[in-house]
Coordinates of C-alpha atoms in Angstrom, one line a residue:
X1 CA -3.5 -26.8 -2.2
X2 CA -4.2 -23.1 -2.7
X3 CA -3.0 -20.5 -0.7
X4 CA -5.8 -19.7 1.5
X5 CA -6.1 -23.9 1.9
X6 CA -3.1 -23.6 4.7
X7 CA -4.6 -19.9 6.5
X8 CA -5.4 -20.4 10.3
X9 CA -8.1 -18.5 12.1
X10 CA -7.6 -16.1 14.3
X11 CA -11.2 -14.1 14.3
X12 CA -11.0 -10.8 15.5
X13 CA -14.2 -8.8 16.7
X14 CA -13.2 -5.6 15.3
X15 CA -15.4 -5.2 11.8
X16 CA -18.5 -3.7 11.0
X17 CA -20.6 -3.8 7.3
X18 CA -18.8 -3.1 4.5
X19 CA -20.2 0.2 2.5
X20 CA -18.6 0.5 -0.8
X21 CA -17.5 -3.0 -2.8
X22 CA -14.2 -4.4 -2.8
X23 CA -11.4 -2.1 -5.1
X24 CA -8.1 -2.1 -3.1
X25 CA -5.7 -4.3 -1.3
X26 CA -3.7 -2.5 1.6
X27 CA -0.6 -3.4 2.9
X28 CA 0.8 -2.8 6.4
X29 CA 3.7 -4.0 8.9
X30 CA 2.8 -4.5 12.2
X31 CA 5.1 -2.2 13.9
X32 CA 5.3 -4.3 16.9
X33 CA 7.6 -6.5 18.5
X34 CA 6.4 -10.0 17.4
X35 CA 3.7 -12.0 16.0
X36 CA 2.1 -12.8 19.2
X37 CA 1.4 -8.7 20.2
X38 CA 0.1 -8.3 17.0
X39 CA -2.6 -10.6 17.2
X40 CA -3.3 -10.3 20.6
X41 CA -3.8 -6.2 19.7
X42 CA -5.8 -6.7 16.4
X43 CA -7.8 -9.2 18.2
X44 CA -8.5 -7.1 21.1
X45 CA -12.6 -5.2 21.4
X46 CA -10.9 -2.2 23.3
X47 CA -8.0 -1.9 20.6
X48 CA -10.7 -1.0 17.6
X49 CA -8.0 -2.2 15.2
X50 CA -8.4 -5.1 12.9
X51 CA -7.0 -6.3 9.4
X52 CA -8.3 -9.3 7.4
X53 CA -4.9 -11.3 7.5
X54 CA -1.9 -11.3 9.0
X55 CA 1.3 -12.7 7.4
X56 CA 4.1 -13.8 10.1
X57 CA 7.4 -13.8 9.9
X58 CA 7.8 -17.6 9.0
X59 CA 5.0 -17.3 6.6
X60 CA 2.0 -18.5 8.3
X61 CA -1.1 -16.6 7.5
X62 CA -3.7 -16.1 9.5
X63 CA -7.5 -14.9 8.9
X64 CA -9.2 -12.5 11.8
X65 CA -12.0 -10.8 9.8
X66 CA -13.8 -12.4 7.5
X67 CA -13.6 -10.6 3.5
X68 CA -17.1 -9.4 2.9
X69 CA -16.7 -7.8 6.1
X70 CA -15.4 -4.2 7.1
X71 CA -12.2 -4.6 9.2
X72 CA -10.5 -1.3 10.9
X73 CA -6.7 -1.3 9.4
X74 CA -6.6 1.7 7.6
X75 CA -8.1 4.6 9.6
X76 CA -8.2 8.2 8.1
X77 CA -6.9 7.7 4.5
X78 CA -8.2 8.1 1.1
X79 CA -6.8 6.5 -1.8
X80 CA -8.0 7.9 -5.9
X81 CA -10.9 10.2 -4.4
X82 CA -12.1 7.0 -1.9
X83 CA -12.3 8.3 2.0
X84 CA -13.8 4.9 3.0
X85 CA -10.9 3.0 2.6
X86 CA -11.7 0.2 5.3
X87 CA -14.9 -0.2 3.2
X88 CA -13.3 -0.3 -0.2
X89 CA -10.1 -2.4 1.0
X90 CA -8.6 -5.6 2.2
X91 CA -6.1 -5.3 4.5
X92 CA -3.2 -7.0 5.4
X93 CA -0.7 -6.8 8.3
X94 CA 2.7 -8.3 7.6
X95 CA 4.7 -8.8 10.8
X96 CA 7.4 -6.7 11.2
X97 CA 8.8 -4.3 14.0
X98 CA 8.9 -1.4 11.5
X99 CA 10.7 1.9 12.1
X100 CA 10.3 2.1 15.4
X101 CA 11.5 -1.0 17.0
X102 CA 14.0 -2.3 14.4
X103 CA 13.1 -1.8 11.0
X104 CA 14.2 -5.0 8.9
X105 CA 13.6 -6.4 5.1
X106 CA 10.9 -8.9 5.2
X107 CA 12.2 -12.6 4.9
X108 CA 11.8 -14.8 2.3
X109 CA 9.2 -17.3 3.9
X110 CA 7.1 -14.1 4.6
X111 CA 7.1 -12.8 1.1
X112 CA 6.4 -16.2 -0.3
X113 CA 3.2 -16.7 1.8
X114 CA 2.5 -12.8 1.1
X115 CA 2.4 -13.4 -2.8
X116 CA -0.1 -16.0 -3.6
X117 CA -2.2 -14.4 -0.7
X118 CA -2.4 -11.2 -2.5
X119 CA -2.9 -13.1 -6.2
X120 CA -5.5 -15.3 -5.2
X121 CA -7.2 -12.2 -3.5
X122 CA -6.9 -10.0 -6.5
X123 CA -8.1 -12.9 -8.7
X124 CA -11.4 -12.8 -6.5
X125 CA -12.0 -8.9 -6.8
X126 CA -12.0 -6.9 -9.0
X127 CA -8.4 -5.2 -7.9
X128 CA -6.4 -3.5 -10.1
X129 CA -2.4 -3.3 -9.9
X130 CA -2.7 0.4 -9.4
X131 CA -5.0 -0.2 -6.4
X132 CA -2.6 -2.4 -4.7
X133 CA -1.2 0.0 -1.9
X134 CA 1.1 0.8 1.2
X135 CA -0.7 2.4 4.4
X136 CA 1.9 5.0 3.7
X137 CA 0.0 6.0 0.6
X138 CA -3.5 6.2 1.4
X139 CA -2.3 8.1 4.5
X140 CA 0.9 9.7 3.7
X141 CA 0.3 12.2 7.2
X142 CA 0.2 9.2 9.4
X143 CA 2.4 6.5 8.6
X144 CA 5.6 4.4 7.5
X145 CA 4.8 1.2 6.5
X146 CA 4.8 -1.1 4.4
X147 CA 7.9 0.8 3.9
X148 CA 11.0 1.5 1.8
X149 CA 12.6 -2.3 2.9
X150 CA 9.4 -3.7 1.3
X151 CA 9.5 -5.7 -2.1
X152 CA 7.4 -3.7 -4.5
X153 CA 9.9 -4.2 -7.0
X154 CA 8.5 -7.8 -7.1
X155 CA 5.2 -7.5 -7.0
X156 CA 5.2 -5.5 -9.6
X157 CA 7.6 -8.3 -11.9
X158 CA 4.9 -10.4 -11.0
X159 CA 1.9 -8.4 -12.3
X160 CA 0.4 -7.8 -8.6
X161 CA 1.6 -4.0 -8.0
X162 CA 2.4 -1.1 -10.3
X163 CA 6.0 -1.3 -11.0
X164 CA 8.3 1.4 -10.8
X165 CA 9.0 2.6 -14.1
X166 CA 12.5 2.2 -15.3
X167 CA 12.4 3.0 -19.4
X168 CA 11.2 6.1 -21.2
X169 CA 12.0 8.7 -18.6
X170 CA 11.7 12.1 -19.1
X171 CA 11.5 15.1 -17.1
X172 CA 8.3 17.1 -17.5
X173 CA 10.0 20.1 -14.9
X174 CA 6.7 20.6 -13.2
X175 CA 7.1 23.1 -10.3
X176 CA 6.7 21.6 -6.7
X177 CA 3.0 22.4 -7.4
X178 CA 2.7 21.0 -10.4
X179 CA 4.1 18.3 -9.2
X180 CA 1.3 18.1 -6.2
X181 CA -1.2 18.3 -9.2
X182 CA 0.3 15.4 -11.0
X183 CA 0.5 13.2 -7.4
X184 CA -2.9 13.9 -6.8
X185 CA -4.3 12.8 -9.9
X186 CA -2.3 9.9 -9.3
X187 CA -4.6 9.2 -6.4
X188 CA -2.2 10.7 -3.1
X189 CA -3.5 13.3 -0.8
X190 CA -1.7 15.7 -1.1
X191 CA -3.1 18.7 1.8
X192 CA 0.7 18.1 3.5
X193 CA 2.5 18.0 0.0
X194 CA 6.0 17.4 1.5
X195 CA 4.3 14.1 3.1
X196 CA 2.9 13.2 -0.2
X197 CA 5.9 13.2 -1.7
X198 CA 7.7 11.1 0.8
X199 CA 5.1 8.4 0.6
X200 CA 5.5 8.4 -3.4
X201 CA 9.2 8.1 -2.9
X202 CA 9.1 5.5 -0.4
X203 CA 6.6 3.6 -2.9
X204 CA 8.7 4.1 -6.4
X205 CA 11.7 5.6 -5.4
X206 CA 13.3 4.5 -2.0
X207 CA 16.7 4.8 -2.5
X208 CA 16.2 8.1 -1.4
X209 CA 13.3 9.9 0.9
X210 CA 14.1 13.2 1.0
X211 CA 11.1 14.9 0.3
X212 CA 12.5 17.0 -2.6
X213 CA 10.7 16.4 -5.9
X214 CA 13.5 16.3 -8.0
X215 CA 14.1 15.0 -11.9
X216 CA 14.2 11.4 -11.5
X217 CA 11.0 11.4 -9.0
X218 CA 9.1 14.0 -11.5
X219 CA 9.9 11.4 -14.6
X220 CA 9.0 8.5 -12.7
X221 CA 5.8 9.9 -12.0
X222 CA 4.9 11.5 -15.7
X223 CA 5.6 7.8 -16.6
X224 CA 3.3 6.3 -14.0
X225 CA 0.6 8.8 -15.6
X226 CA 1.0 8.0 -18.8
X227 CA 1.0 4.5 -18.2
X228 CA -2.5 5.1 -16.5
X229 CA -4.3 7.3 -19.0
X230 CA -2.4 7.0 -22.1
X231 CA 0.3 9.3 -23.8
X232 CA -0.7 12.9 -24.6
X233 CA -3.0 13.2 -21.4
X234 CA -0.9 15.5 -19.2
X235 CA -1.2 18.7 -20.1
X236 CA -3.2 20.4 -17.3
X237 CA -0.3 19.8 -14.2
X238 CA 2.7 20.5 -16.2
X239 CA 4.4 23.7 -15.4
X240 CA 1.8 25.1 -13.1
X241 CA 2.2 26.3 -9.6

């Protein structure tokens, strides 16, 4: 039995034609106080919100718009030079009362329904690791989630997210613009720079969100860059302002 064999429906009315084909995979928490308010807000006309799936707490998944359909999870947001994110995206909503209401590391049941969710939708589109994302970094203005408490670390073990680069660090000493440069060719907006940075911090190095681009967060970076387009490719944002 796959993954999506054991999803329940839950249709939601809030989706419209898809635009642009399917490149990205969005993750969000809830940032509500159950399941059950969740649902009953992604499902509702007036709320204009909607997400493709839902992962509860217990690791049931449910479905509410249908994948070749445009649901409404991501809002204003761009993601590597995309501004129709909704369009190019699935999204999906992982219960949890986020910063606001109790922020807490997502449970075990929840992760294990979350992963073959995401690989069996990646195996479908044409997805790339590097397109696998947090609502926090296709709209680093606006919001939190999926958050610094979230799992990347093992997505990316398991081939499903970039992972955070731990070998072959080196500081480039780019200048806080160059440093803007470098996250934007990463594929961050970065018109409020210190929100950029947050949201790259809370992605691939959450042990501390400060804001400051310091050593480790420049390295990790460079390394993510390279890793992308190849050594010997990053001359242009290095020590410019």
């Amino acid at each position: 039995m796959s993954a999506m064999d054991e999803i329940i429906d839950c249709p939601s009315p809030n989706h419209d034609e898809r635009t642009l084909p399917i490149t990205m995979l969005v993750l969000h928490y809830t940032g509500m106080a159950d399941a059950a308010s969740a649902i009953a807000r992604l499902t509702d006309p007036e709320a204009k919100v909607s997400s493709h799936y839902l992962v509860a707490e217990d690791g049931q998944v449910m479905r509410l718009v249908p994948e070749d359909r445009r649901a409404w999870h991501a809002g204003q947001s761009s993601w590597r030079g995309v501004t129709d994110v909704n369009s190019a995206s699935i999204g999906i909503e992982i219960v949890n009362p986020g910063h606001e209401l109790g922020y807490r590391p997502f449970p075990k049941p929840q992760m294990d329904a979350l992963i073959p969710l995401i690989s069996d939708i990646t195996s479908r589109h044409p997805i790339e690791p590097a397109n696998v994302v947090g609502h926090s970094d296709v709209a680093p203005r606006r919001k939190q989630d999926p958050g610094e408490l979230f799992d990347w670390e093992l997505l990316g073990k398991l081939g499903l997210a970039l992972r955070r680069p731990r070998h072959g660090l080196a500081d480039p000493h780019w200048t806080p613009g160059g440093f803007l440069l470098a996250l934007d060719r990463f594929g961050y907006d970065v018109s409020d720079g210190p929100a950029a940075v947050i949201a790259f911090q809370r992605r691939f190095r959450p042990e501390r969100i400060d804001g400051i681009a310091d050593g480790e967060c420049r390295a990790i970076l460079l390394r993510l860059l390279l890793h992308r387009e190849g050594d010997g490719l990053l001359e242009s944002p290095s020590k410019s302002s």
